[in-house]
PDB file of C-alpha atoms in Angstrom:
ATOM      1  CA  UNK A1256       0.000   0.000   0.000  1.00 80.00           C
ATOM      2  CA  UNK A1257       1.178   3.506  -0.844  1.00 93.00           C
ATOM      3  CA  UNK A1258      -0.067   6.706   0.791  1.00 97.00           C
ATOM      4  CA  UNK A1259      -0.248  10.030  -1.048  1.00 98.00           C
ATOM      5  CA  UNK A1260      -1.078  13.244   0.805  1.00 98.00           C
ATOM      6  CA  UNK A1261      -2.538  15.966  -1.404  1.00 98.00           C
ATOM      7  CA  UNK A1262      -2.566  19.611  -0.267  1.00 98.00           C
ATOM      8  CA  UNK A1263      -3.291  22.836  -2.094  1.00 98.00           C
ATOM      9  CA  UNK A1264      -3.825  26.594  -1.883  1.00 98.00           C
ATOM     10  CA  UNK A1265      -1.415  27.320   0.969  1.00 98.00           C
ATOM     11  CA  UNK A1266      -1.476  31.059   0.154  1.00 98.00           C
ATOM     12  CA  UNK A1267       1.587  32.119   2.122  1.00 98.00           C
ATOM     13  CA  UNK A1268       1.029  35.806   2.821  1.00 97.00           C
ATOM     14  CA  UNK A1269      -2.565  35.013   3.748  1.00 97.00           C
ATOM     15  CA  UNK A1270      -1.833  31.875   5.774  1.00 97.00           C
ATOM     16  CA  UNK A1271      -2.658  30.754   9.296  1.00 97.00           C
ATOM     17  CA  UNK A1272       0.810  30.336  10.877  1.00 97.00           C
ATOM     18  CA  UNK A1273      -0.593  28.289  13.764  1.00 97.00           C
ATOM     19  CA  UNK A1274      -1.499  25.488  11.309  1.00 98.00           C
ATOM     20  CA  UNK A1275       1.966  25.082   9.752  1.00 98.00           C
ATOM     21  CA  UNK A1276       3.337  22.781  12.454  1.00 98.00           C
ATOM     22  CA  UNK A1277       0.172  20.601  12.681  1.00 98.00           C
ATOM     23  CA  UNK A1278       0.098  20.206   8.899  1.00 98.00           C
ATOM     24  CA  UNK A1279       3.786  19.292   8.694  1.00 98.00           C
ATOM     25  CA  UNK A1280       3.242  16.785  11.509  1.00 98.00           C
ATOM     26  CA  UNK A1281       0.535  15.059   9.474  1.00 98.00           C
ATOM     27  CA  UNK A1282       2.693  15.063   6.356  1.00 98.00           C
ATOM     28  CA  UNK A1283       5.316  13.009   8.213  1.00 98.00           C
ATOM     29  CA  UNK A1284       3.026  10.010   7.605  1.00 97.00           C
ATOM     30  CA  UNK A1285       3.078  10.379   3.812  1.00 98.00           C
ATOM     31  CA  UNK A1286       4.968   8.266   1.302  1.00 97.00           C
ATOM     32  CA  UNK A1287       4.511  11.041  -1.279  1.00 98.00           C
ATOM     33  CA  UNK A1288       3.110  14.592  -1.119  1.00 98.00           C
ATOM     34  CA  UNK A1289       1.566  16.600  -3.952  1.00 98.00           C
ATOM     35  CA  UNK A1290       0.856  20.355  -3.837  1.00 98.00           C
ATOM     36  CA  UNK A1291      -1.460  21.733  -6.499  1.00 98.00           C
ATOM     37  CA  UNK A1292      -0.532  25.390  -6.591  1.00 96.00           C
ATOM     38  CA  UNK A1293      -1.328  28.746  -5.030  1.00 97.00           C
ATOM     39  CA  UNK A1294       1.685  28.496  -2.785  1.00 98.00           C
ATOM     40  CA  UNK A1295       1.519  32.283  -2.342  1.00 98.00           C
ATOM     41  CA  UNK A1296      -1.070  35.021  -2.126  1.00 97.00           C
ATOM     42  CA  UNK A1297       0.612  37.586  -4.386  1.00 96.00           C
ATOM     43  CA  UNK A1298       3.728  35.865  -5.828  1.00 96.00           C
ATOM     44  CA  UNK A1299       6.090  38.023  -3.765  1.00 96.00           C
ATOM     45  CA  UNK A1300       9.640  36.914  -2.952  1.00 97.00           C
ATOM     46  CA  UNK A1301       8.979  36.820   0.800  1.00 98.00           C
ATOM     47  CA  UNK A1302       5.909  34.638   0.277  1.00 98.00           C
ATOM     48  CA  UNK A1303       7.777  32.243  -2.008  1.00 98.00           C
ATOM     49  CA  UNK A1304      10.583  32.039   0.544  1.00 98.00           C
ATOM     50  CA  UNK A1305       8.052  31.000   3.202  1.00 98.00           C
ATOM     51  CA  UNK A1306       6.615  28.429   0.781  1.00 98.00           C
ATOM     52  CA  UNK A1307      10.071  27.047   0.009  1.00 98.00           C
ATOM     53  CA  UNK A1308      10.863  26.705   3.711  1.00 98.00           C
ATOM     54  CA  UNK A1309       7.610  24.801   4.166  1.00 98.00           C
ATOM     55  CA  UNK A1310       8.298  22.465   1.220  1.00 98.00           C
ATOM     56  CA  UNK A1311      11.846  21.810   2.409  1.00 98.00           C
ATOM     57  CA  UNK A1312      10.409  20.764   5.787  1.00 98.00           C
ATOM     58  CA  UNK A1313       8.421  17.942   4.166  1.00 98.00           C
ATOM     59  CA  UNK A1314      10.292  14.666   4.554  1.00 97.00           C
ATOM     60  CA  UNK A1315       8.570  12.714   1.759  1.00 98.00           C
ATOM     61  CA  UNK A1316       9.210  13.206  -1.974  1.00 98.00           C
ATOM     62  CA  UNK A1317       7.073  16.187  -3.009  1.00 98.00           C
ATOM     63  CA  UNK A1318       5.604  17.133  -6.385  1.00 98.00           C
ATOM     64  CA  UNK A1319       4.595  20.775  -6.882  1.00 98.00           C
ATOM     65  CA  UNK A1320       2.776  22.670  -9.644  1.00 98.00           C
ATOM     66  CA  UNK A1321       1.983  26.418  -9.721  1.00 98.00           C
ATOM     67  CA  UNK A1322      -1.386  28.093  -9.264  1.00 97.00           C
ATOM     68  CA  UNK A1323      -2.770  31.350 -10.608  1.00 96.00           C
ATOM     69  CA  UNK A1324      -1.754  33.204  -7.412  1.00 96.00           C
ATOM     70  CA  UNK A1325       1.851  32.200  -8.083  1.00 97.00           C
ATOM     71  CA  UNK A1326       2.149  34.710 -10.935  1.00 96.00           C
ATOM     72  CA  UNK A1327       2.070  38.492 -10.250  1.00 94.00           C
ATOM     73  CA  UNK A1328      -1.484  39.802 -10.662  1.00 85.00           C
ATOM     74  CA  UNK A1329      -0.842  43.500 -10.027  1.00 81.00           C
ATOM     75  CA  UNK A1330       2.306  43.815 -12.133  1.00 84.00           C
ATOM     76  CA  UNK A1331       1.086  43.291 -15.725  1.00 82.00           C
ATOM     77  CA  UNK A1332       4.550  43.673 -17.288  1.00 84.00           C
ATOM     78  CA  UNK A1333       5.995  40.915 -15.136  1.00 86.00           C
ATOM     79  CA  UNK A1334       2.845  38.815 -15.476  1.00 83.00           C
ATOM     80  CA  UNK A1335       3.142  38.745 -19.269  1.00 85.00           C
ATOM     81  CA  UNK A1336       6.924  38.630 -19.704  1.00 89.00           C
ATOM     82  CA  UNK A1337       8.361  36.879 -16.623  1.00 94.00           C
ATOM     83  CA  UNK A1338       5.338  35.380 -14.840  1.00 95.00           C
ATOM     84  CA  UNK A1339       7.232  32.498 -13.209  1.00 96.00           C
ATOM     85  CA  UNK A1340      10.406  34.309 -12.171  1.00 96.00           C
ATOM     86  CA  UNK A1341       9.897  33.909  -8.433  1.00 97.00           C
ATOM     87  CA  UNK A1342       8.353  30.441  -8.756  1.00 98.00           C
ATOM     88  CA  UNK A1343      11.439  29.209 -10.650  1.00 98.00           C
ATOM     89  CA  UNK A1344      13.800  31.009  -8.285  1.00 97.00           C
ATOM     90  CA  UNK A1345      12.340  29.697  -5.022  1.00 98.00           C
ATOM     91  CA  UNK A1346      10.450  26.481  -5.880  1.00 98.00           C
ATOM     92  CA  UNK A1347      11.433  24.666  -9.069  1.00 97.00           C
ATOM     93  CA  UNK A1348      12.121  25.133 -12.758  1.00 97.00           C
ATOM     94  CA  UNK A1349      10.454  21.796 -13.533  1.00 97.00           C
ATOM     95  CA  UNK A1350       6.974  22.381 -14.935  1.00 95.00           C
ATOM     96  CA  UNK A1351       6.497  18.711 -15.899  1.00 95.00           C
ATOM     97  CA  UNK A1352       7.316  16.968 -12.607  1.00 97.00           C
ATOM     98  CA  UNK A1353       6.796  13.246 -12.091  1.00 98.00           C
ATOM     99  CA  UNK A1354       7.167  10.809  -9.201  1.00 98.00           C
ATOM    100  CA  UNK A1355       6.895   7.151 -10.112  1.00 96.00           C
ATOM    101  CA  UNK A1356       6.784   3.861  -8.213  1.00 94.00           C
ATOM    102  CA  UNK A1357       5.238   0.435  -8.897  1.00 94.00           C
ATOM    103  CA  UNK A1358       2.145   1.484  -6.901  1.00 94.00           C
ATOM    104  CA  UNK A1359       1.494   4.901  -8.474  1.00 96.00           C
ATOM    105  CA  UNK A1360       2.723   7.394 -11.039  1.00 97.00           C
ATOM    106  CA  UNK A1361       2.061  11.063 -10.214  1.00 98.00           C
ATOM    107  CA  UNK A1362       2.423  13.614 -13.004  1.00 98.00           C
ATOM    108  CA  UNK A1363       2.220  17.393 -12.735  1.00 98.00           C
ATOM    109  CA  UNK A1364       0.532  19.730 -15.223  1.00 97.00           C
ATOM    110  CA  UNK A1365       0.836  23.523 -15.276  1.00 97.00           C
ATOM    111  CA  UNK A1366      -2.636  24.967 -15.991  1.00 96.00           C
ATOM    112  CA  UNK A1367      -1.778  28.586 -15.191  1.00 95.00           C
ATOM    113  CA  UNK A1368      -2.352  31.028 -18.062  1.00 89.00           C
ATOM    114  CA  UNK A1369      -1.109  34.542 -17.238  1.00 84.00           C
ATOM    115  CA  UNK A1370      -3.442  35.990 -19.890  1.00 80.00           C
ATOM    116  CA  UNK A1371      -6.461  34.140 -18.395  1.00 78.00           C
ATOM    117  CA  UNK A1372      -5.331  34.690 -14.833  1.00 74.00           C
ATOM    118  CA  UNK A1373      -8.110  33.006 -12.869  1.00 84.00           C
ATOM    119  CA  UNK A1374      -9.638  30.663 -15.442  1.00 89.00           C
ATOM    120  CA  UNK A1375      -6.560  28.734 -16.499  1.00 92.00           C
ATOM    121  CA  UNK A1376      -5.868  26.843 -19.699  1.00 92.00           C
ATOM    122  CA  UNK A1377      -4.291  23.643 -21.007  1.00 92.00           C
ATOM    123  CA  UNK A1378      -1.611  23.606 -23.683  1.00 90.00           C
ATOM    124  CA  UNK A1379      -2.171  20.989 -26.382  1.00 92.00           C
ATOM    125  CA  UNK A1380       1.484  20.008 -26.301  1.00 94.00           C
ATOM    126  CA  UNK A1381       1.194  19.066 -22.631  1.00 94.00           C
ATOM    127  CA  UNK A1382      -1.836  16.874 -23.284  1.00 95.00           C
ATOM    128  CA  UNK A1383      -0.009  15.139 -26.124  1.00 96.00           C
ATOM    129  CA  UNK A1384       2.961  14.523 -23.817  1.00 96.00           C
ATOM    130  CA  UNK A1385       0.760  13.063 -21.086  1.00 97.00           C
ATOM    131  CA  UNK A1386      -1.155  10.876 -23.537  1.00 97.00           C
ATOM    132  CA  UNK A1387       2.161   9.404 -24.677  1.00 97.00           C
ATOM    133  CA  UNK A1388       3.335   8.878 -21.114  1.00 97.00           C
ATOM    134  CA  UNK A1389       0.196   7.442 -19.489  1.00 97.00           C
ATOM    135  CA  UNK A1390       0.134   4.032 -21.240  1.00 96.00           C
ATOM    136  CA  UNK A1391       3.693   3.395 -19.997  1.00 96.00           C
ATOM    137  CA  UNK A1392       3.094   4.563 -16.416  1.00 97.00           C
ATOM    138  CA  UNK A1393       3.057   2.175 -13.470  1.00 95.00           C
ATOM    139  CA  UNK A1394       0.293   1.633 -10.923  1.00 95.00           C
ATOM    140  CA  UNK A1395      -2.382   4.205 -10.205  1.00 96.00           C
ATOM    141  CA  UNK A1396      -2.055   7.003 -12.768  1.00 97.00           C
ATOM    142  CA  UNK A1397      -2.566  10.387 -11.124  1.00 98.00           C
ATOM    143  CA  UNK A1398      -2.501  13.912 -12.547  1.00 98.00           C
ATOM    144  CA  UNK A1399      -1.914  16.968 -10.334  1.00 98.00           C
ATOM    145  CA  UNK A1400      -3.043  20.386 -11.596  1.00 98.00           C
ATOM    146  CA  UNK A1401      -4.238  23.599 -10.004  1.00 97.00           C
ATOM    147  CA  UNK A1402      -7.465  24.159 -11.957  1.00 96.00           C
ATOM    148  CA  UNK A1403     -10.250  21.549 -11.841  1.00 94.00           C
ATOM    149  CA  UNK A1404     -11.225  19.647 -14.973  1.00 92.00           C
ATOM    150  CA  UNK A1405     -14.819  19.545 -13.745  1.00 87.00           C
ATOM    151  CA  UNK A1406     -16.575  21.612 -11.127  1.00 83.00           C
ATOM    152  CA  UNK A1407     -19.992  22.018  -9.486  1.00 78.00           C
ATOM    153  CA  UNK A1408     -22.562  23.981 -11.521  1.00 76.00           C
ATOM    154  CA  UNK A1409     -22.959  26.504  -8.698  1.00 75.00           C
ATOM    155  CA  UNK A1410     -19.263  27.443  -8.774  1.00 79.00           C
ATOM    156  CA  UNK A1411     -18.641  31.161  -9.224  1.00 78.00           C
ATOM    157  CA  UNK A1412     -15.397  30.540 -11.136  1.00 84.00           C
ATOM    158  CA  UNK A1413     -15.140  30.013 -14.874  1.00 85.00           C
ATOM    159  CA  UNK A1414     -14.363  26.530 -16.102  1.00 88.00           C
ATOM    160  CA  UNK A1415     -10.803  26.012 -17.307  1.00 91.00           C
ATOM    161  CA  UNK A1416     -10.411  26.330 -21.072  1.00 87.00           C
ATOM    162  CA  UNK A1417     -10.310  22.978 -22.834  1.00 87.00           C
ATOM    163  CA  UNK A1418     -10.772  21.008 -19.609  1.00 89.00           C
ATOM    164  CA  UNK A1419     -13.474  18.542 -20.607  1.00 87.00           C
ATOM    165  CA  UNK A1420     -11.964  17.667 -23.986  1.00 90.00           C
ATOM    166  CA  UNK A1421      -8.508  17.248 -22.449  1.00 93.00           C
ATOM    167  CA  UNK A1422      -9.835  15.005 -19.699  1.00 92.00           C
ATOM    168  CA  UNK A1423     -11.535  12.754 -22.251  1.00 92.00           C
ATOM    169  CA  UNK A1424      -8.236  12.254 -24.059  1.00 94.00           C
ATOM    170  CA  UNK A1425      -6.379  11.611 -20.823  1.00 95.00           C
ATOM    171  CA  UNK A1426      -9.010   9.122 -19.649  1.00 93.00           C
ATOM    172  CA  UNK A1427      -8.718   7.217 -22.925  1.00 93.00           C
ATOM    173  CA  UNK A1428      -4.958   7.095 -22.361  1.00 95.00           C
ATOM    174  CA  UNK A1429      -5.482   5.481 -18.950  1.00 94.00           C
ATOM    175  CA  UNK A1430      -5.706   8.304 -16.401  1.00 96.00           C
ATOM    176  CA  UNK A1431      -7.230   7.204 -13.078  1.00 96.00           C
ATOM    177  CA  UNK A1432      -7.352  10.306 -10.900  1.00 96.00           C
ATOM    178  CA  UNK A1433      -7.030  14.108 -11.010  1.00 97.00           C
ATOM    179  CA  UNK A1434      -5.972  16.092  -7.938  1.00 98.00           C
ATOM    180  CA  UNK A1435      -6.731  19.812  -7.985  1.00 97.00           C
ATOM    181  CA  UNK A1436      -7.409  22.849  -5.805  1.00 97.00           C
ATOM    182  CA  UNK A1437      -8.391  26.418  -6.794  1.00 95.00           C
ATOM    183  CA  UNK A1438     -12.028  26.298  -5.624  1.00 93.00           C
ATOM    184  CA  UNK A1439     -11.264  26.130  -1.867  1.00 93.00           C
ATOM    185  CA  UNK A1440     -13.937  23.447  -1.780  1.00 92.00           C
ATOM    186  CA  UNK A1441     -13.802  19.722  -1.032  1.00 95.00           C
ATOM    187  CA  UNK A1442     -15.144  17.244  -3.541  1.00 92.00           C
ATOM    188  CA  UNK A1443     -14.326  13.637  -4.297  1.00 92.00           C
ATOM    189  CA  UNK A1444     -16.297  11.536  -6.731  1.00 86.00           C
ATOM    190  CA  UNK A1445     -15.923   9.643  -9.994  1.00 87.00           C
ATOM    191  CA  UNK A1446     -17.435  11.145 -13.117  1.00 80.00           C
ATOM    192  CA  UNK A1447     -17.575  10.085 -16.750  1.00 81.00           C
ATOM    193  CA  UNK A1448     -14.899  11.821 -18.805  1.00 80.00           C
ATOM    194  CA  UNK A1449     -16.166  13.311 -22.065  1.00 77.00           C
ATOM    195  CA  UNK A1450     -15.857  11.053 -25.137  1.00 76.00           C
ATOM    196  CA  UNK A1451     -14.273   8.232 -23.139  1.00 79.00           C
ATOM    197  CA  UNK A1452     -16.998   6.395 -21.228  1.00 81.00           C
ATOM    198  CA  UNK A1453     -14.527   5.916 -18.344  1.00 87.00           C
ATOM    199  CA  UNK A1454     -15.031   7.095 -14.798  1.00 91.00           C
ATOM    200  CA  UNK A1455     -12.143   9.189 -13.497  1.00 94.00           C
ATOM    201  CA  UNK A1456     -11.881  10.202  -9.839  1.00 95.00           C
ATOM    202  CA  UNK A1457     -11.451  13.916  -9.325  1.00 93.00           C
ATOM    203  CA  UNK A1458     -10.494  15.254  -5.908  1.00 96.00           C
ATOM    204  CA  UNK A1459     -10.744  18.961  -5.138  1.00 95.00           C
ATOM    205  CA  UNK A1460      -9.181  19.875  -1.818  1.00 97.00           C
ATOM    206  CA  UNK A1461      -9.734  23.184  -0.102  1.00 96.00           C
ATOM    207  CA  UNK A1462      -6.973  25.257   1.391  1.00 97.00           C
ATOM    208  CA  UNK A1463      -4.359  23.679   3.613  1.00 97.00           C
ATOM    209  CA  UNK A1464      -3.277  26.841   5.448  1.00 97.00           C
ATOM    210  CA  UNK A1465      -5.086  29.926   4.173  1.00 96.00           C
ATOM    211  CA  UNK A1466      -7.519  32.095   6.096  1.00 94.00           C
ATOM    212  CA  UNK A1467      -9.509  32.426   2.825  1.00 89.00           C
ATOM    213  CA  UNK A1468     -11.862  29.593   3.806  1.00 88.00           C
ATOM    214  CA  UNK A1469     -15.060  30.383   1.868  1.00 82.00           C
ATOM    215  CA  UNK A1470     -17.290  28.768   4.492  1.00 85.00           C
ATOM    216  CA  UNK A1471     -15.241  25.558   4.631  1.00 92.00           C
ATOM    217  CA  UNK A1472     -12.497  24.335   6.940  1.00 95.00           C
ATOM    218  CA  UNK A1473      -8.827  24.001   6.118  1.00 97.00           C
ATOM    219  CA  UNK A1474      -8.324  20.507   4.756  1.00 98.00           C
ATOM    220  CA  UNK A1475      -6.285  18.097   2.662  1.00 98.00           C
ATOM    221  CA  UNK A1476      -6.645  14.593   1.230  1.00 98.00           C
ATOM    222  CA  UNK A1477      -5.040  11.290   2.168  1.00 98.00           C
ATOM    223  CA  UNK A1478      -5.122   8.771  -0.686  1.00 98.00           C
ATOM    224  CA  UNK A1479      -4.265   5.137   0.007  1.00 97.00           C
ATOM    225  CA  UNK A1480      -3.916   2.823  -2.951  1.00 94.00           C
ATOM    226  CA  UNK A1481      -3.956  -0.961  -2.787  1.00 91.00           C
ATOM    227  CA  UNK A1482      -4.150  -2.578  -6.199  1.00 87.00           C
ATOM    228  CA  UNK A1483      -7.554  -1.884  -7.742  1.00 91.00           C
ATOM    229  CA  UNK A1484      -8.930  -0.175  -4.644  1.00 94.00           C
ATOM    230  CA  UNK A1485      -8.422   3.392  -3.456  1.00 96.00           C
ATOM    231  CA  UNK A1486      -9.374   4.867  -0.086  1.00 97.00           C
ATOM    232  CA  UNK A1487      -9.725   8.648   0.176  1.00 97.00           C
ATOM    233  CA  UNK A1488      -9.885  10.464   3.509  1.00 98.00           C
ATOM    234  CA  UNK A1489     -10.628  14.131   4.006  1.00 98.00           C
ATOM    235  CA  UNK A1490      -8.543  15.543   6.847  1.00 98.00           C
ATOM    236  CA  UNK A1491     -10.214  18.674   8.210  1.00 98.00           C
ATOM    237  CA  UNK A1492      -8.995  21.243  10.741  1.00 97.00           C
ATOM    238  CA  UNK A1493     -10.704  21.412  14.118  1.00 94.00           C
ATOM    239  CA  UNK A1494      -9.320  23.203  17.178  1.00 93.00           C
ATOM    240  CA  UNK A1495      -5.923  23.658  15.573  1.00 94.00           C
ATOM    241  CA  UNK A1496      -5.486  20.020  14.558  1.00 96.00           C
ATOM    242  CA  UNK A1497      -6.287  18.006  11.437  1.00 98.00           C
ATOM    243  CA  UNK A1498      -8.685  15.107  11.984  1.00 97.00           C
ATOM    244  CA  UNK A1499     -10.464  12.631   9.674  1.00 97.00           C
ATOM    245  CA  UNK A1500     -13.774  14.078   8.510  1.00 97.00           C
ATOM    246  CA  UNK A1501     -14.880  11.429   6.009  1.00 96.00           C
ATOM    247  CA  UNK A1502     -13.501   8.379   4.210  1.00 97.00           C
ATOM    248  CA  UNK A1503     -14.676   6.837   0.948  1.00 96.00           C
ATOM    249  CA  UNK A1504     -13.456   3.798  -0.973  1.00 96.00           C
ATOM    250  CA  UNK A1505     -13.473   3.308  -4.735  1.00 95.00           C
ATOM    251  CA  UNK A1506     -12.774   0.232  -6.826  1.00 94.00           C
ATOM    252  CA  UNK A1507     -11.637  -0.087 -10.426  1.00 90.00           C
ATOM    253  CA  UNK A1508     -14.186  -1.614 -12.811  1.00 85.00           C
ATOM    254  CA  UNK A1509     -14.442  -2.095 -16.568  1.00 81.00           C
ATOM    255  CA  UNK A1510     -15.814   1.459 -16.847  1.00 81.00           C
ATOM    256  CA  UNK A1511     -13.191   3.011 -14.629  1.00 86.00           C
ATOM    257  CA  UNK A1512     -13.803   3.882 -10.981  1.00 92.00           C
ATOM    258  CA  UNK A1513     -16.912   3.569  -8.873  1.00 90.00           C
ATOM    259  CA  UNK A1514     -17.869   3.463  -5.217  1.00 88.00           C
ATOM    260  CA  UNK A1515     -16.716   0.233  -3.577  1.00 85.00           C
ATOM    261  CA  UNK A1516     -20.283  -0.151  -2.245  1.00 72.00           C
ATOM    262  CA  UNK A1517     -21.560  -0.326  -5.835  1.00 57.00           C
ATOM    263  CA  UNK A1518     -18.891  -2.562  -7.309  1.00 45.00           C
ATOM    264  CA  UNK A1519     -20.736  -5.876  -6.884  1.00 43.00           C
TER     265      UNK A1519
END
């Protein structure tokens, strides 16, 4: 069994410092950690330095992708010409990260589009690369991105450009799961990817550290994989600690993933 901890939307510069130590304590239990962007609130050097110190405190191998808050919103010249300067300086220059083991392959995708700052977009070349890589990948095949590929109809945010079509192609190539943030809202369920007929699990986590809670608690996901079964636990903050709030199990079927209670 392999355990992946997924966190997102840390928003250093708008964080809750009292939660840093409890979150790092929980992450000590992880085999792998993924962080799906919005490390900072305003992409400032001091905020990226705080994010880097946090990431360097994580003991497990860690995969990171940027979010829309990780490019400078209020400096249009920098946003269009050097949007990732601080991200590359303090975090990583690798925008196609991957962590692979026999149990799972985790691949990162940059969905930030400085010209569509909040909405995000997917480059066709990245989808082609992933579609070539997925059939060769080992174990559970997981994609980490900041922007969701599917979101609730009542969401106030615009859907990412090209999301549904891209997800259909990725599902046909063998993708099992998408881990995202951006909405500051928990959601975990399988849904049918467009033009594929396969159920893919998408997990939105809220914010791990930010005070921008949007009527939800700080949270993150714990994903345990064991062959054709996956167990997903939402860890939610209460009284300054992270505790299990719900757990669901999913099993692989001919049509992809479905609730273990329905797998017959």
